[in-house]
PDB file of C-alpha atoms and ligand atoms in Angstrom:
ATOM      1  CA  MET A 240      19.280 -46.315 -35.819  1.00 55.00           C
ATOM      2  CA  ALA A 241      17.808 -42.830 -35.971  1.00 61.00           C
ATOM      3  CA  GLY A 242      14.307 -44.308 -36.333  1.00 66.00           C
ATOM      4  CA  VAL A 243      14.671 -46.332 -33.083  1.00 74.00           C
ATOM      5  CA  TRP A 244      15.982 -43.283 -31.275  1.00 76.00           C
ATOM      6  CA  ILE A 245      13.007 -41.189 -32.441  1.00 76.00           C
ATOM      7  CA  MET A 246      10.573 -43.963 -31.411  1.00 72.00           C
ATOM      8  CA  ASN A 247      12.127 -44.073 -27.937  1.00 79.00           C
ATOM      9  CA  PHE A 248      12.030 -40.320 -27.701  1.00 72.00           C
ATOM     10  CA  ILE A 249       8.328 -40.190 -28.645  1.00 77.00           C
ATOM     11  CA  ARG A 250       7.525 -42.980 -26.175  1.00 79.00           C
ATOM     12  CA  THR A 251       9.320 -41.174 -23.338  1.00 75.00           C
ATOM     13  CA  LEU A 252       7.591 -37.932 -24.255  1.00 70.00           C
ATOM     14  CA  PHE A 253       4.195 -39.693 -24.247  1.00 73.00           C
ATOM     15  CA  LEU A 254       4.898 -41.263 -20.836  1.00 70.00           C
ATOM     16  CA  MET A 255       5.969 -37.901 -19.419  1.00 72.00           C
ATOM     17  CA  LEU A 256       2.803 -36.270 -20.742  1.00 68.00           C
ATOM     18  CA  CYS A 257       0.670 -38.988 -19.102  1.00 58.00           C
ATOM     19  CA  MET A 258       2.472 -38.492 -15.797  1.00 66.00           C
ATOM     20  CA  GLY A 259       2.028 -34.745 -16.094  1.00 61.00           C
ATOM     21  CA  ALA A 260      -1.696 -35.159 -16.675  1.00 60.00           C
ATOM     22  CA  ALA A 261      -1.945 -37.453 -13.649  1.00 58.00           C
ATOM     23  CA  LEU A 262      -0.110 -34.946 -11.469  1.00 61.00           C
ATOM     24  CA  ALA A 263      -2.195 -32.036 -12.721  1.00 64.00           C
ATOM     25  CA  GLN A 264      -5.418 -33.656 -11.449  1.00 63.00           C
ATOM     26  CA  PRO A 265      -7.124 -31.020  -9.277  1.00 62.00           C
ATOM     27  CA  VAL A 266      -6.482 -31.807  -5.646  1.00 67.00           C
ATOM     28  CA  ALA A 267      -9.453 -30.897  -3.454  1.00 70.00           C
ATOM     29  CA  ARG A 268      -7.748 -28.491  -1.077  1.00 72.00           C
ATOM     30  CA  PRO A 269      -9.864 -26.279   1.195  1.00 73.00           C
ATOM     31  CA  PHE A 270      -9.592 -22.664   0.042  1.00 74.00           C
ATOM     32  CA  THR A 271      -8.442 -20.215   2.685  1.00 79.00           C
ATOM     33  CA  ASP A 272      -7.544 -16.591   2.316  1.00 83.00           C
ATOM     34  CA  ALA A 273      -6.122 -14.373   5.064  1.00 83.00           C
ATOM     35  CA  ALA A 274      -8.893 -11.806   4.624  1.00 82.00           C
ATOM     36  CA  ARG A 275     -11.843 -14.056   3.633  1.00 83.00           C
ATOM     37  CA  GLY A 276     -11.155 -17.155   5.722  1.00 83.00           C
ATOM     38  CA  PRO A 277     -12.467 -20.413   4.221  1.00 85.00           C
ATOM     39  CA  ALA A 278     -15.506 -18.750   2.531  1.00 86.00           C
ATOM     40  CA  PRO A 279     -15.686 -19.864  -1.125  1.00 86.00           C
ATOM     41  CA  ILE A 280     -14.840 -17.178  -3.652  1.00 85.00           C
ATOM     42  CA  MET A 281     -18.444 -16.908  -4.923  1.00 89.00           C
ATOM     43  CA  GLU A 282     -19.819 -16.227  -1.447  1.00 90.00           C
ATOM     44  CA  THR A 283     -19.927 -12.829   0.200  1.00 90.00           C
ATOM     45  CA  THR A 284     -18.334 -12.751   3.620  1.00 89.00           C
ATOM     46  CA  LYS A 285     -19.559 -10.705   6.534  1.00 87.00           C
ATOM     47  CA  PRO A 286     -16.837  -8.121   7.159  1.00 82.00           C
ATOM     48  CA  PRO A 287     -15.816  -7.581  10.786  1.00 80.00           C
ATOM     49  CA  VAL A 288     -17.108  -4.448  12.460  1.00 83.00           C
ATOM     50  CA  LEU A 289     -14.647  -1.552  12.155  1.00 79.00           C
ATOM     51  CA  GLY A 290     -12.940  -0.660  15.383  1.00 82.00           C
ATOM     52  CA  ASN A 291     -12.061   2.814  16.509  1.00 87.00           C
ATOM     53  CA  ALA A 292      -9.354   4.261  14.302  1.00 93.00           C
ATOM     54  CA  ILE A 293      -6.145   5.280  16.101  1.00 95.00           C
ATOM     55  CA  ASN A 294      -6.549   8.866  17.253  1.00 96.00           C
ATOM     56  CA  ASP A 295      -3.244   9.606  18.985  1.00 96.00           C
ATOM     57  CA  ASP A 296      -2.350  12.691  16.866  1.00 96.00           C
ATOM     58  CA  VAL A 297       1.214  11.407  16.442  1.00 96.00           C
ATOM     59  CA  ARG A 298       2.468  11.892  12.873  1.00 96.00           C
ATOM     60  CA  ARG A 299       3.999   8.638  11.649  1.00 95.00           C
ATOM     61  CA  THR A 300       7.272   8.027   9.841  1.00 93.00           C
ATOM     62  CA  ARG A 301       6.852   7.595   6.090  1.00 94.00           C
ATOM     63  CA  ASN A 302       8.426   4.445   4.697  1.00 91.00           C
ATOM     64  CA  TYR A 303       9.465   6.056   1.429  1.00 91.00           C
ATOM     65  CA  THR A 304       9.576   9.540  -0.109  1.00 89.00           C
ATOM     66  CA  TRP A 305       6.289   9.536  -2.012  1.00 93.00           C
ATOM     67  CA  GLN A 306       4.208   7.713   0.564  1.00 96.00           C
ATOM     68  CA  PRO A 307       1.013   9.586   1.380  1.00 97.00           C
ATOM     69  CA  PRO A 308       1.256  10.033   5.164  1.00 97.00           C
ATOM     70  CA  THR A 309      -1.280   8.018   7.159  1.00 97.00           C
ATOM     71  CA  ILE A 310      -3.915   9.942   9.104  1.00 97.00           C
ATOM     72  CA  PRO A 311      -3.211  10.074  12.859  1.00 97.00           C
ATOM     73  CA  HIS A 312      -6.745  11.165  13.827  1.00 96.00           C
ATOM     74  CA  ARG A 313     -10.304   9.919  13.401  1.00 94.00           C
ATOM     75  CA  VAL A 314     -12.218  11.060  10.330  1.00 95.00           C
ATOM     76  CA  ASP A 315     -15.672   9.585  10.998  1.00 92.00           C
ATOM     77  CA  GLY A 316     -18.439  11.553   9.387  1.00 93.00           C
ATOM     78  CA  TYR A 317     -16.187  14.135   7.719  1.00 96.00           C
ATOM     79  CA  GLN A 318     -18.026  15.511   4.703  1.00 97.00           C
ATOM     80  CA  VAL A 319     -16.100  15.400   1.430  1.00 96.00           C
ATOM     81  CA  ASP A 320     -18.357  16.011  -1.561  1.00 96.00           C
ATOM     82  CA  LYS A 321     -19.019  18.608  -4.248  1.00 93.00           C
ATOM     83  CA  ASN A 322     -20.299  21.102  -1.687  1.00 96.00           C
ATOM     84  CA  PHE A 323     -17.664  20.893   1.015  1.00 96.00           C
ATOM     85  CA  ASN A 324     -14.314  19.337   1.868  1.00 97.00           C
ATOM     86  CA  LYS A 325     -14.007  18.949   5.631  1.00 97.00           C
ATOM     87  CA  CYS A 326     -10.331  17.957   5.366  1.00 97.00           C
ATOM     88  CA  MET A 327      -9.435  21.236   3.659  1.00 97.00           C
ATOM     89  CA  ASP A 328     -11.294  23.047   6.454  1.00 96.00           C
ATOM     90  CA  CYS A 329      -8.161  22.363   8.515  1.00 97.00           C
ATOM     91  CA  HIS A 330      -5.502  21.310   6.007  1.00 97.00           C
ATOM     92  CA  SER A 331      -5.658  24.125   3.461  1.00 94.00           C
ATOM     93  CA  ARG A 332      -2.820  26.633   3.347  1.00 91.00           C
ATOM     94  CA  THR A 333      -4.909  29.407   4.895  1.00 92.00           C
ATOM     95  CA  LYS A 334      -6.532  27.330   7.654  1.00 95.00           C
ATOM     96  CA  ALA A 335      -3.320  25.800   9.003  1.00 93.00           C
ATOM     97  CA  GLU A 336      -2.594  28.663  11.376  1.00 95.00           C
ATOM     98  CA  VAL A 337      -5.871  28.250  13.223  1.00 96.00           C
ATOM     99  CA  SER A 338      -6.139  24.454  13.011  1.00 96.00           C
ATOM    100  CA  GLN A 339      -2.408  23.688  13.481  1.00 96.00           C
ATOM    101  CA  ALA A 340      -2.886  20.918  10.906  1.00 97.00           C
ATOM    102  CA  VAL A 341      -0.101  20.145   8.427  1.00 96.00           C
ATOM    103  CA  PRO A 342      -1.033  22.119   5.292  1.00 96.00           C
ATOM    104  CA  VAL A 343      -1.346  19.945   2.170  1.00 97.00           C
ATOM    105  CA  SER A 344       1.865  20.068   0.173  1.00 96.00           C
ATOM    106  CA  VAL A 345       2.349  21.933  -3.089  1.00 95.00           C
ATOM    107  CA  THR A 346       1.688  18.776  -5.154  1.00 96.00           C
ATOM    108  CA  HIS A 347      -1.964  18.972  -4.086  1.00 97.00           C
ATOM    109  CA  TYR A 348      -2.363  22.227  -6.013  1.00 96.00           C
ATOM    110  CA  MET A 349      -0.858  20.930  -9.257  1.00 97.00           C
ATOM    111  CA  ASP A 350      -2.745  19.565 -12.211  1.00 96.00           C
ATOM    112  CA  ARG A 351      -1.347  16.566 -14.023  1.00 95.00           C
ATOM    113  CA  ASP A 352       0.745  18.771 -16.325  1.00 96.00           C
ATOM    114  CA  GLY A 353       2.473  20.346 -13.320  1.00 95.00           C
ATOM    115  CA  HIS A 354       0.607  23.678 -13.575  1.00 97.00           C
ATOM    116  CA  MET A 355      -0.019  25.374 -10.238  1.00 96.00           C
ATOM    117  CA  LEU A 356      -3.701  26.002  -9.456  1.00 95.00           C
ATOM    118  CA  GLY A 357      -5.292  28.458  -7.046  1.00 92.00           C
ATOM    119  CA  GLN A 358      -7.201  25.688  -5.263  1.00 92.00           C
ATOM    120  CA  VAL A 359      -6.707  22.017  -4.487  1.00 94.00           C
ATOM    121  CA  SER A 360      -6.491  19.996  -7.690  1.00 96.00           C
ATOM    122  CA  THR A 361      -9.473  17.806  -8.543  1.00 95.00           C
ATOM    123  CA  ARG A 362      -7.169  14.806  -8.680  1.00 96.00           C
ATOM    124  CA  ARG A 363      -6.283  15.445  -5.021  1.00 97.00           C
ATOM    125  CA  TYR A 364      -9.803  16.342  -3.881  1.00 97.00           C
ATOM    126  CA  PHE A 365     -10.845  12.979  -2.445  1.00 97.00           C
ATOM    127  CA  CYS A 366      -8.194  12.762   0.247  1.00 97.00           C
ATOM    128  CA  MET A 367      -8.974   9.240   1.413  1.00 97.00           C
ATOM    129  CA  GLN A 368      -8.156   7.745  -1.961  1.00 96.00           C
ATOM    130  CA  CYS A 369      -4.565   8.051  -0.730  1.00 97.00           C
ATOM    131  CA  HIS A 370      -4.576   8.919   2.988  1.00 98.00           C
ATOM    132  CA  VAL A 371      -6.042   6.470   5.464  1.00 95.00           C
ATOM    133  CA  SER A 372      -6.440   6.305   9.198  1.00 94.00           C
ATOM    134  CA  GLN A 373      -5.013   3.278  10.972  1.00 93.00           C
ATOM    135  CA  ASP A 374      -6.499   0.558  13.144  1.00 91.00           C
ATOM    136  CA  ALA A 375      -4.562  -1.357  15.775  1.00 88.00           C
ATOM    137  CA  VAL A 376      -4.984  -4.783  14.161  1.00 86.00           C
ATOM    138  CA  ARG A 377      -2.722  -7.696  13.355  1.00 86.00           C
ATOM    139  CA  PRO A 378      -1.567  -7.586   9.693  1.00 86.00           C
ATOM    140  CA  LEU A 379      -3.369 -10.194   7.576  1.00 86.00           C
ATOM    141  CA  VAL A 380      -0.431 -10.668   5.244  1.00 87.00           C
ATOM    142  CA  ASN A 381       3.164 -10.742   6.429  1.00 88.00           C
ATOM    143  CA  ASN A 382       5.468  -8.274   4.794  1.00 89.00           C
ATOM    144  CA  THR A 383       9.255  -8.039   4.733  1.00 93.00           C
ATOM    145  CA  PHE A 384       9.529  -4.456   3.462  1.00 92.00           C
ATOM    146  CA  MET A 385      12.649  -2.626   4.685  1.00 92.00           C
ATOM    147  CA  ASP A 386      13.029   1.111   4.310  1.00 91.00           C
ATOM    148  CA  VAL A 387      16.160   2.651   2.809  1.00 92.00           C
ATOM    149  CA  ASP A 388      17.760   3.416   6.203  1.00 92.00           C
ATOM    150  CA  ALA A 389      17.417  -0.196   7.293  1.00 93.00           C
ATOM    151  CA  LEU A 390      18.888  -1.348   3.956  1.00 94.00           C
ATOM    152  CA  ILE A 391      21.887   1.014   4.238  1.00 95.00           C
ATOM    153  CA  LEU A 392      22.517  -0.128   7.820  1.00 95.00           C
ATOM    154  CA  LYS A 393      22.319  -3.758   6.724  1.00 95.00           C
ATOM    155  CA  SER A 394      24.798  -3.278   3.867  1.00 95.00           C
ATOM    156  CA  MET A 395      27.176  -1.314   6.156  1.00 95.00           C
ATOM    157  CA  ARG A 396      27.044  -4.116   8.690  1.00 94.00           C
ATOM    158  CA  SER A 397      27.756  -6.788   6.093  1.00 92.00           C
ATOM    159  CA  GLN A 398      30.631  -4.682   4.653  1.00 90.00           C
ATOM    160  CA  SER A 399      32.260  -4.145   8.054  1.00 85.00           C
ATOM    161  CA  GLY A 400      31.736  -7.871   8.706  1.00 77.00           C
ATOM    162  CA  ALA A 401      33.579  -8.653   5.443  1.00 72.00           C
ATOM    163  CA  GLN A 402      36.409  -6.255   6.374  1.00 71.00           C
ATOM    164  CA  ALA A 403      36.729  -7.855   9.794  1.00 67.00           C
ATOM    165  CA  THR A 404      37.105 -11.295   8.241  1.00 65.00           C
ATOM    166  CA  GLN A 405      39.678  -9.898   5.751  1.00 64.00           C
ATOM    167  CA  LYS A 406      41.828  -8.558   8.607  1.00 57.00           C
ATOM    168  CA  ASN A 407      41.833 -11.905  10.396  1.00 53.00           C
TER     169      ASN A 407
HETATM  170  C1  HEC B 938     -10.282  19.696  12.864  1.00 65.12           C
HETATM  171  C2  HEC B 938      -9.118  19.822  11.989  1.00 65.12           C
HETATM  172  C3  HEC B 938      -8.785  18.676  11.066  1.00 65.12           C
HETATM  173  C4  HEC B 938      -9.598  18.078  10.143  1.00 65.12           C
HETATM  174  C5  HEC B 938     -11.059  18.369   9.821  1.00 65.12           C
HETATM  175  C6  HEC B 938      -8.778  17.083   9.473  1.00 65.12           C
HETATM  176  N1  HEC B 938      -7.511  17.095  10.000  1.00 65.12           N
HETATM  177 FE1  HEC B 938      -5.944  15.944   9.396  1.00 65.12          FE
HETATM  178  N2  HEC B 938      -4.773  16.734  10.862  1.00 65.12           N
HETATM  179  C7  HEC B 938      -5.162  17.747  11.727  1.00 65.12           C
HETATM  180  C8  HEC B 938      -4.065  18.017  12.651  1.00 65.12           C
HETATM  181  C9  HEC B 938      -4.090  19.067  13.775  1.00 65.12           C
HETATM  182  C10 HEC B 938      -3.005  17.146  12.293  1.00 65.12           C
HETATM  183  C11 HEC B 938      -1.629  17.019  12.972  1.00 65.12           C
HETATM  184  C12 HEC B 938      -1.582  15.777  13.816  1.00 65.12           C
HETATM  185  C13 HEC B 938      -2.721  15.739  14.797  1.00 65.12           C
HETATM  186  O1  HEC B 938      -2.817  16.618  15.650  1.00 65.12           O
HETATM  187  O2  HEC B 938      -3.583  14.855  14.628  1.00 65.12           O
HETATM  188  C14 HEC B 938      -3.493  16.349  11.168  1.00 65.12           C
HETATM  189  C15 HEC B 938      -2.749  15.391  10.537  1.00 65.12           C
HETATM  190  C16 HEC B 938      -3.118  14.775   9.344  1.00 65.12           C
HETATM  191  C17 HEC B 938      -2.256  13.942   8.523  1.00 65.12           C
HETATM  192  C18 HEC B 938      -0.808  13.569   8.809  1.00 65.12           C
HETATM  193  C19 HEC B 938       0.139  14.463   8.061  1.00 65.12           C
HETATM  194  C20 HEC B 938       1.587  14.039   8.232  1.00 65.12           C
HETATM  195  O3  HEC B 938       2.442  14.711   7.619  1.00 65.12           O
HETATM  196  O4  HEC B 938       1.873  13.054   8.917  1.00 65.12           O
HETATM  197  C21 HEC B 938      -2.989  13.543   7.452  1.00 65.12           C
HETATM  198  C22 HEC B 938      -2.535  12.669   6.304  1.00 65.12           C
HETATM  199  C23 HEC B 938      -4.314  14.109   7.593  1.00 65.12           C
HETATM  200  N3  HEC B 938      -4.361  14.851   8.768  1.00 65.12           N
HETATM  201  C24 HEC B 938      -5.339  13.929   6.696  1.00 65.12           C
HETATM  202  C25 HEC B 938      -6.641  14.385   6.892  1.00 65.12           C
HETATM  203  C26 HEC B 938      -7.765  14.003   6.050  1.00 65.12           C
HETATM  204  C27 HEC B 938      -7.671  13.110   4.837  1.00 65.12           C
HETATM  205  C28 HEC B 938      -8.864  14.638   6.558  1.00 65.12           C
HETATM  206  C29 HEC B 938     -10.292  14.538   6.060  1.00 65.12           C
HETATM  207  C30 HEC B 938     -10.864  13.194   5.957  1.00 65.12           C
HETATM  208  C31 HEC B 938      -8.429  15.417   7.702  1.00 65.12           C
HETATM  209  N4  HEC B 938      -7.077  15.199   7.888  1.00 65.12           N
HETATM  210  C32 HEC B 938      -9.240  16.257   8.455  1.00 65.12           C
HETATM  211  C33 HEC B 938      -6.365  18.380  11.738  1.00 65.12           C
HETATM  212  C34 HEC B 938      -7.471  18.046  10.967  1.00 65.12           C
HETATM  213  C1  HEC B 939      -3.603  10.961  -5.323  1.00 65.12           C
HETATM  214  C2  HEC B 939      -3.173  10.757  -3.958  1.00 65.12           C
HETATM  215  C3  HEC B 939      -3.444  11.862  -2.940  1.00 65.12           C
HETATM  216  C4  HEC B 939      -4.632  12.522  -2.685  1.00 65.12           C
HETATM  217  C5  HEC B 939      -5.988  12.330  -3.369  1.00 65.12           C
HETATM  218  C6  HEC B 939      -4.350  13.430  -1.605  1.00 65.12           C
HETATM  219  N1  HEC B 939      -3.038  13.310  -1.207  1.00 65.12           N
HETATM  220 FE1  HEC B 939      -2.144  14.242   0.360  1.00 65.12          FE
HETATM  221  N2  HEC B 939      -0.360  13.446  -0.142  1.00 65.12           N
HETATM  222  C7  HEC B 939      -0.160  12.509  -1.131  1.00 65.12           C
HETATM  223  C8  HEC B 939       1.257  12.191  -1.228  1.00 65.12           C
HETATM  224  C9  HEC B 939       1.866  11.210  -2.200  1.00 65.12           C
HETATM  225  C10 HEC B 939       1.915  12.957  -0.219  1.00 65.12           C
HETATM  226  C11 HEC B 939       3.406  12.998   0.088  1.00 65.12           C
HETATM  227  C12 HEC B 939       4.186  13.662  -1.025  1.00 65.12           C
HETATM  228  C13 HEC B 939       3.645  14.995  -1.350  1.00 65.12           C
HETATM  229  O1  HEC B 939       3.702  15.886  -0.500  1.00 65.12           O
HETATM  230  O2  HEC B 939       3.086  15.128  -2.440  1.00 65.12           O
HETATM  231  C14 HEC B 939       0.858  13.727   0.425  1.00 65.12           C
HETATM  232  C15 HEC B 939       1.089  14.612   1.473  1.00 65.12           C
HETATM  233  C16 HEC B 939       0.073  15.152   2.263  1.00 65.12           C
HETATM  234  C17 HEC B 939       0.269  15.879   3.514  1.00 65.12           C
HETATM  235  C18 HEC B 939       1.614  16.172   4.186  1.00 65.12           C
HETATM  236  C19 HEC B 939       2.166  17.446   3.626  1.00 65.12           C
HETATM  237  C20 HEC B 939       3.551  17.742   4.134  1.00 65.12           C
HETATM  238  O3  HEC B 939       4.093  18.803   3.723  1.00 65.12           O
HETATM  239  O4  HEC B 939       4.127  16.960   4.896  1.00 65.12           O
HETATM  240  C21 HEC B 939      -0.974  16.241   3.977  1.00 65.12           C
HETATM  241  C22 HEC B 939      -1.295  16.994   5.247  1.00 65.12           C
HETATM  242  C23 HEC B 939      -1.947  15.785   3.003  1.00 65.12           C
HETATM  243  N3  HEC B 939      -1.269  15.135   1.975  1.00 65.12           N
HETATM  244  C24 HEC B 939      -3.297  15.967   3.101  1.00 65.12           C
HETATM  245  C25 HEC B 939      -4.208  15.715   2.068  1.00 65.12           C
HETATM  246  C26 HEC B 939      -5.584  16.168   2.046  1.00 65.12           C
HETATM  247  C27 HEC B 939      -6.261  16.966   3.144  1.00 65.12           C
HETATM  248  C28 HEC B 939      -6.136  15.740   0.866  1.00 65.12           C
HETATM  249  C29 HEC B 939      -7.521  16.010   0.318  1.00 65.12           C
HETATM  250  C30 HEC B 939      -7.846  17.408   0.067  1.00 65.12           C
HETATM  251  C31 HEC B 939      -5.104  14.965   0.166  1.00 65.12           C
HETATM  252  N4  HEC B 939      -3.954  15.019   0.914  1.00 65.12           N
HETATM  253  C32 HEC B 939      -5.280  14.302  -1.043  1.00 65.12           C
HETATM  254  C33 HEC B 939      -1.128  11.950  -1.937  1.00 65.12           C
HETATM  255  C34 HEC B 939      -2.450  12.371  -2.004  1.00 65.12           C
END
């Protein structure tokens, strides 16, 4: 009895494996990527010309506490190298009065062990590693991110909805 059962089991397993192999055959589907278009992965695409970055000087809402704020002004041609940091020419603590720029926060003067330095920390020297200007373009990838305020509002709404149905 057990032998027959095992035989059947092995046969079914074998059939399933065959079906799996048939299904796993590569299907020739054209490759498309939101950023690259249909260009094959081994080919270099021609990136679109950069537009003019938004320059409206309006500071934007941050989506979460530790988000580096986006840059609300153009930064074309600003020199940031070992000789000079154009950003700090306006954003350093001492220049803020004249430039009316937002001075960089205290974290920018800390080394990775939390020690306070007299000048901007080397790990915060290249500002555009974290801060970027914005372009008025359509997002390539959809995104359903909700910030904490929106989440709280949503949960309050669903709670009051639940209470309303309880009362009825
Ligand atoms: C000529 C002065 C000047 C220079 C140079 C400058 N900024 Fe600014 N920046 C400002 C001012 C003024 C603001 C306040 C908003 C506005 O007026 O654009 C600002 C705003 C910002 C903000 C938004 C801060 C916030 O809390 O929302 C960021 C980020 C920023 N700048 C980054 C940079 C970076 C990075 C560079 C260098 C590539 C740079 N800035 C160079 C003057 C300057
Ligand atoms: C490693 C990432 C990183 C780098 C590099 C960096 N920043 Fe920031 N920056 C942040 C983050 C994160 C915040 C928000 C939290 C905070 O203040 O630390 C911030 C905040 C700011 C703010 C707003 C300060 C405030 O009090 O609202 C300004 C202005 C700014 N950065 C400018 C600069 C400039 C100018 C440089 C280059 C000298 C720079 N940052 C380099 C990550 C970075």
